[in-house]
Tab-separated table of N, CA and C and ligand atoms in Angstrom:
chain	number	residue	atom	x	y	z
H	1	MET	N	0.815	-1.200	0.000
H	1	MET	CA	0.000	0.000	0.000
H	1	MET	C	0.858	1.264	0.000
H	2	GLU	N	1.822	1.309	0.907
H	2	GLU	CA	2.687	2.490	0.959
H	2	GLU	C	3.498	2.638	-0.325
H	3	SER	N	3.981	1.516	-0.852
H	3	SER	CA	4.773	1.597	-2.075
H	3	SER	C	3.897	2.010	-3.250
H	4	ALA	N	2.620	1.609	-3.228
H	4	ALA	CA	1.704	2.019	-4.301
H	4	ALA	C	1.503	3.529	-4.276
H	5	ILE	N	1.355	4.093	-3.077
H	5	ILE	CA	1.170	5.543	-2.958
H	5	ILE	C	2.437	6.268	-3.412
H	6	LYS	N	3.583	5.740	-2.997
H	6	LYS	CA	4.847	6.352	-3.424
H	6	LYS	C	4.987	6.316	-4.938
H	7	THR	N	4.613	5.183	-5.534
H	7	THR	CA	4.701	5.065	-6.987
H	7	THR	C	3.807	6.089	-7.673
H	8	MET	N	2.583	6.257	-7.147
H	8	MET	CA	1.655	7.243	-7.702
H	8	MET	C	2.258	8.646	-7.691
H	9	VAL	N	2.863	8.986	-6.556
H	9	VAL	CA	3.432	10.334	-6.412
H	9	VAL	C	4.676	10.499	-7.286
H	10	THR	N	5.585	9.530	-7.231
H	10	THR	CA	6.830	9.680	-7.993
H	10	THR	C	6.575	9.610	-9.503
H	11	THR	N	5.560	8.825	-9.913
H	11	THR	CA	5.216	8.778	-11.337
H	11	THR	C	4.764	10.149	-11.808
H	12	PHE	N	3.924	10.819	-10.998
H	12	PHE	CA	3.465	12.161	-11.371
H	12	PHE	C	4.645	13.128	-11.426
H	13	LEU	N	5.462	13.104	-10.371
H	13	LEU	CA	6.564	14.068	-10.293
H	13	LEU	C	7.578	13.879	-11.420
H	14	SER	N	7.876	12.616	-11.739
H	14	SER	CA	8.860	12.405	-12.803
H	14	SER	C	8.247	12.717	-14.166
H	15	SER	N	6.921	12.592	-14.296
H	15	SER	CA	6.273	12.877	-15.580
H	15	SER	C	6.145	14.368	-15.845
H	16	THR	N	5.997	15.176	-14.789
H	16	THR	CA	5.865	16.626	-14.994
H	16	THR	C	7.213	17.279	-15.286
H	17	LYS	N	8.307	16.577	-15.004
H	17	LYS	CA	9.657	17.107	-15.196
H	17	LYS	C	9.841	18.461	-14.522
H	18	GLY	N	9.456	18.532	-13.271
H	18	GLY	CA	9.705	19.742	-12.495
H	18	GLY	C	8.603	20.783	-12.553
H	19	LYS	N	7.632	20.586	-13.438
H	19	LYS	CA	6.524	21.547	-13.494
H	19	LYS	C	5.411	21.127	-12.537
H	20	GLU	N	4.438	22.026	-12.399
H	20	GLU	CA	3.365	21.751	-11.449
H	20	GLU	C	2.332	20.770	-11.992
H	21	SER	N	2.116	20.835	-13.302
H	21	SER	CA	1.075	20.007	-13.916
H	21	SER	C	1.620	19.289	-15.142
H	22	LEU	N	0.859	18.298	-15.585
H	22	LEU	CA	1.212	17.580	-16.810
H	22	LEU	C	0.621	18.308	-18.010
H	23	ASP	N	1.434	18.651	-19.003
H	23	ASP	CA	0.856	19.171	-20.235
H	23	ASP	C	0.428	17.986	-21.111
H	24	SER	N	-0.148	18.296	-22.265
H	24	SER	CA	-0.720	17.230	-23.108
H	24	SER	C	0.288	16.143	-23.421
H	25	GLN	N	1.497	16.589	-23.788
H	25	GLN	CA	2.508	15.624	-24.208
H	25	GLN	C	2.961	14.735	-23.049
H	26	SER	N	3.193	15.346	-21.883
H	26	SER	CA	3.663	14.529	-20.764
H	26	SER	C	2.535	13.668	-20.188
H	27	PHE	N	1.298	14.154	-20.300
H	27	PHE	CA	0.165	13.324	-19.875
H	27	PHE	C	0.081	12.075	-20.753
H	28	GLN	N	0.197	12.299	-22.058
H	28	GLN	CA	0.132	11.181	-22.998
H	28	GLN	C	1.235	10.158	-22.728
H	29	LYS	N	2.450	10.649	-22.515
H	29	LYS	CA	3.570	9.757	-22.225
H	29	LYS	C	3.346	8.985	-20.932
H	30	MET	N	2.861	9.688	-19.918
H	30	MET	CA	2.633	9.068	-18.617
H	30	MET	C	1.622	7.925	-18.752
H	31	ILE	N	0.528	8.183	-19.479
H	31	ILE	CA	-0.495	7.155	-19.678
H	31	ILE	C	0.101	5.959	-20.428
H	32	GLN	N	0.796	6.246	-21.530
H	32	GLN	CA	1.304	5.150	-22.358
H	32	GLN	C	2.375	4.344	-21.635
H	33	ASN	N	3.189	5.012	-20.839
H	33	ASN	CA	4.270	4.302	-20.148
H	33	ASN	C	3.792	3.546	-18.916
H	34	ASN	N	2.699	4.004	-18.313
H	34	ASN	CA	2.329	3.447	-17.013
H	34	ASN	C	0.977	2.754	-16.951
H	35	LEU	N	0.073	3.078	-17.868
H	35	LEU	CA	-1.296	2.599	-17.690
H	35	LEU	C	-1.854	1.843	-18.887
H	36	SER	N	-0.964	1.417	-19.800
H	36	SER	CA	-1.483	0.768	-21.004
H	36	SER	C	-2.069	-0.608	-20.697
H	37	GLY	N	-1.686	-1.199	-19.574
H	37	GLY	CA	-2.243	-2.503	-19.218
H	37	GLY	C	-3.620	-2.417	-18.603
H	38	MET	N	-3.934	-1.241	-18.044
H	38	MET	CA	-5.177	-1.096	-17.300
H	38	MET	C	-6.238	-0.327	-18.074
H	39	MET	N	-5.767	0.467	-19.058
H	39	MET	CA	-6.696	1.314	-19.785
H	39	MET	C	-6.767	0.909	-21.245
H	40	GLU	N	-7.918	1.129	-21.834
H	40	GLU	CA	-8.066	0.882	-23.261
H	40	GLU	C	-7.673	2.143	-24.036
H	41	ASP	N	-7.415	1.967	-25.313
H	41	ASP	CA	-7.182	3.101	-26.224
H	41	ASP	C	-5.957	3.937	-25.871
H	42	THR	N	-4.962	3.374	-25.175
H	42	THR	CA	-3.818	4.202	-24.810
H	42	THR	C	-2.897	4.446	-25.997
H	43	ASP	N	-3.110	3.726	-27.117
H	43	ASP	CA	-2.309	4.009	-28.308
H	43	ASP	C	-2.991	5.049	-29.197
H	44	SER	N	-4.172	5.504	-28.779
H	44	SER	CA	-4.885	6.520	-29.562
H	44	SER	C	-4.678	7.906	-28.960
H	45	LYS	N	-4.050	8.799	-29.730
H	45	LYS	CA	-3.795	10.147	-29.231
H	45	LYS	C	-5.089	10.882	-28.931
H	46	SER	N	-6.098	10.681	-29.779
H	46	SER	CA	-7.346	11.416	-29.574
H	46	SER	C	-8.082	10.905	-28.344
H	47	ALA	N	-7.994	9.603	-28.077
H	47	ALA	CA	-8.635	9.059	-26.875
H	47	ALA	C	-7.970	9.625	-25.621
H	48	ILE	N	-6.642	9.751	-25.654
H	48	ILE	CA	-5.924	10.298	-24.502
H	48	ILE	C	-6.250	11.784	-24.331
H	49	LYS	N	-6.387	12.470	-25.453
H	49	LYS	CA	-6.767	13.886	-25.417
H	49	LYS	C	-8.160	14.059	-24.784
H	50	ASP	N	-9.086	13.193	-25.171
H	50	ASP	CA	-10.433	13.240	-24.594
H	50	ASP	C	-10.381	12.997	-23.092
H	51	MET	N	-9.555	12.007	-22.713
H	51	MET	CA	-9.410	11.668	-21.314
H	51	MET	C	-8.863	12.861	-20.531
H	52	GLN	N	-7.868	13.520	-21.120
H	52	GLN	CA	-7.256	14.679	-20.475
H	52	GLN	C	-8.274	15.795	-20.282
H	53	GLN	N	-9.092	16.030	-21.299
H	53	GLN	CA	-10.104	17.085	-21.191
H	53	GLN	C	-11.147	16.737	-20.136
H	54	GLY	N	-11.466	15.435	-20.035
H	54	GLY	CA	-12.415	15.007	-19.018
H	54	GLY	C	-11.888	15.212	-17.610
H	55	LEU	N	-10.573	15.103	-17.450
H	55	LEU	CA	-9.966	15.249	-16.122
H	55	LEU	C	-9.732	16.713	-15.753
H	56	ASP	N	-9.687	17.570	-16.765
H	56	ASP	CA	-9.237	18.946	-16.564
H	56	ASP	C	-10.342	19.810	-15.942
H	57	ASP	N	-10.488	19.701	-14.634
H	57	ASP	CA	-11.578	20.385	-13.929
H	57	ASP	C	-11.529	21.907	-14.095
H	58	ASN	N	-10.330	22.476	-14.046
H	58	ASN	CA	-10.239	23.934	-14.115
H	58	ASN	C	-9.951	24.431	-15.535
H	59	SER	N	-10.021	23.517	-16.504
H	59	SER	CA	-9.899	23.864	-17.933
H	59	SER	C	-8.669	24.716	-18.255
H	60	ASP	N	-7.534	24.382	-17.659
H	60	ASP	CA	-6.315	25.122	-18.008
H	60	ASP	C	-5.471	24.348	-19.032
H	61	GLY	N	-6.009	23.237	-19.537
H	61	GLY	CA	-5.300	22.477	-20.561
H	61	GLY	C	-4.222	21.556	-20.006
H	62	LYS	N	-4.097	21.522	-18.683
H	62	LYS	CA	-3.084	20.676	-18.051
H	62	LYS	C	-3.728	19.813	-16.970
H	63	VAL	N	-3.018	18.755	-16.600
H	63	VAL	CA	-3.516	17.862	-15.564
H	63	VAL	C	-2.707	18.087	-14.288
H	64	SER	N	-3.345	18.679	-13.300
H	64	SER	CA	-2.691	18.939	-12.016
H	64	SER	C	-2.615	17.659	-11.195
H	65	PHE	N	-1.940	17.733	-10.066
H	65	PHE	CA	-1.845	16.554	-9.207
H	65	PHE	C	-3.235	16.117	-8.746
H	66	GLN	N	-4.071	17.075	-8.380
H	66	GLN	CA	-5.426	16.743	-7.933
H	66	GLN	C	-6.221	16.065	-9.052
H	67	GLU	N	-6.082	16.579	-10.255
H	67	GLU	CA	-6.803	15.997	-11.392
H	67	GLU	C	-6.266	14.595	-11.697
H	68	TYR	N	-4.957	14.431	-11.543
H	68	TYR	CA	-4.324	13.117	-11.702
H	68	TYR	C	-4.862	12.127	-10.662
H	69	LEU	N	-5.063	12.617	-9.442
H	69	LEU	CA	-5.621	11.753	-8.398
H	69	LEU	C	-7.044	11.312	-8.747
H	70	ASN	N	-7.779	12.185	-9.430
H	70	ASN	CA	-9.122	11.795	-9.870
H	70	ASN	C	-9.051	10.633	-10.853
H	71	LEU	N	-8.045	10.669	-11.721
H	71	LEU	CA	-7.845	9.561	-12.662
H	71	LEU	C	-7.539	8.267	-11.910
H	72	ILE	N	-6.625	8.356	-10.940
H	72	ILE	CA	-6.278	7.174	-10.140
H	72	ILE	C	-7.519	6.650	-9.407
H	73	GLY	N	-8.294	7.581	-8.853
H	73	GLY	CA	-9.517	7.193	-8.149
H	73	GLY	C	-10.492	6.491	-9.074
H	74	TYR	N	-10.607	7.025	-10.273
H	74	TYR	CA	-11.500	6.429	-11.260
H	74	TYR	C	-11.038	5.019	-11.625
H	75	LEU	N	-9.721	4.860	-11.844
H	75	LEU	CA	-9.182	3.542	-12.209
H	75	LEU	C	-9.331	2.554	-11.066
H	76	ALA	N	-9.070	3.030	-9.837
H	76	ALA	CA	-9.206	2.151	-8.667
H	76	ALA	C	-10.655	1.716	-8.499
H	77	ASN	N	-11.549	2.657	-8.746
H	77	ASN	CA	-12.968	2.369	-8.625
H	77	ASN	C	-13.424	1.327	-9.649
H	78	SER	N	-12.987	1.500	-10.903
H	78	SER	CA	-13.426	0.547	-11.917
H	78	SER	C	-12.784	-0.814	-11.688
H	79	LEU	N	-11.553	-0.811	-11.149
H	79	LEU	CA	-10.900	-2.082	-10.818
H	79	LEU	C	-11.672	-2.820	-9.719
H	80	SER	N	-12.092	-2.072	-8.702
H	80	SER	CA	-12.810	-2.720	-7.598
H	80	SER	C	-14.166	-3.229	-8.069
H	81	GLN	N	-14.779	-2.518	-9.013
H	81	GLN	CA	-16.054	-3.006	-9.549
H	81	GLN	C	-15.863	-4.275	-10.366
H	82	LYS	N	-14.761	-4.335	-11.120
H	82	LYS	CA	-14.474	-5.545	-11.883
H	82	LYS	C	-14.264	-6.734	-10.954
H	83	LYS	N	-13.516	-6.477	-9.862
H	83	LYS	CA	-13.269	-7.559	-8.892
H	83	LYS	C	-14.576	-8.040	-8.287
H	84	CYS	N	-15.465	-7.097	-7.988
H	84	CYS	CA	-16.760	-7.464	-7.406
H	84	CYS	C	-17.547	-8.333	-8.371
H	85	GLU	N	-17.514	-7.932	-9.659
H	85	GLU	CA	-18.233	-8.719	-10.656
H	85	GLU	C	-17.665	-10.121	-10.750
H	86	GLN	N	-16.315	-10.214	-10.716
H	86	GLN	CA	-15.693	-11.536	-10.793
H	86	GLN	C	-16.081	-12.392	-9.593
H	87	ASN	N	-16.125	-11.752	-8.422
H	87	ASN	CA	-16.449	-12.500	-7.212
H	87	ASN	C	-17.888	-12.997	-7.215
H	88	SER	N	-18.796	-12.162	-7.755
H	88	SER	CA	-20.202	-12.574	-7.736
H	88	SER	C	-20.476	-13.659	-8.772
H	89	ASP	N	-19.600	-13.742	-9.805
H	89	ASP	CA	-19.788	-14.784	-10.805
H	89	ASP	C	-19.426	-16.157	-10.244
H	90	SER	N	-18.442	-16.211	-9.373
H	90	SER	CA	-17.934	-17.507	-8.927
H	90	SER	C	-18.746	-18.085	-7.785
X	1	LIG	CA1	-6.259	21.386	-15.059
């Protein structure tokens, strides 16, 4: 658990390259390098762009740490729902 949280934070920090937020290019790279196993359409630039716009609460064209956490929350949520479905099937 602790290592997962550390990974989440260090992945964001290394992806922003010292900036406060992820711009389009670094967001795309971060998704493709880290989340292609968990997310669909990670090889589609337009799908990633749509995803970025969906996360961009303050519409500044960048993904802040808080907005990134929303993505993680969304992925964790869908993962837990998948697990629940698998458990109820068996
Ligand atoms: Ca934003």
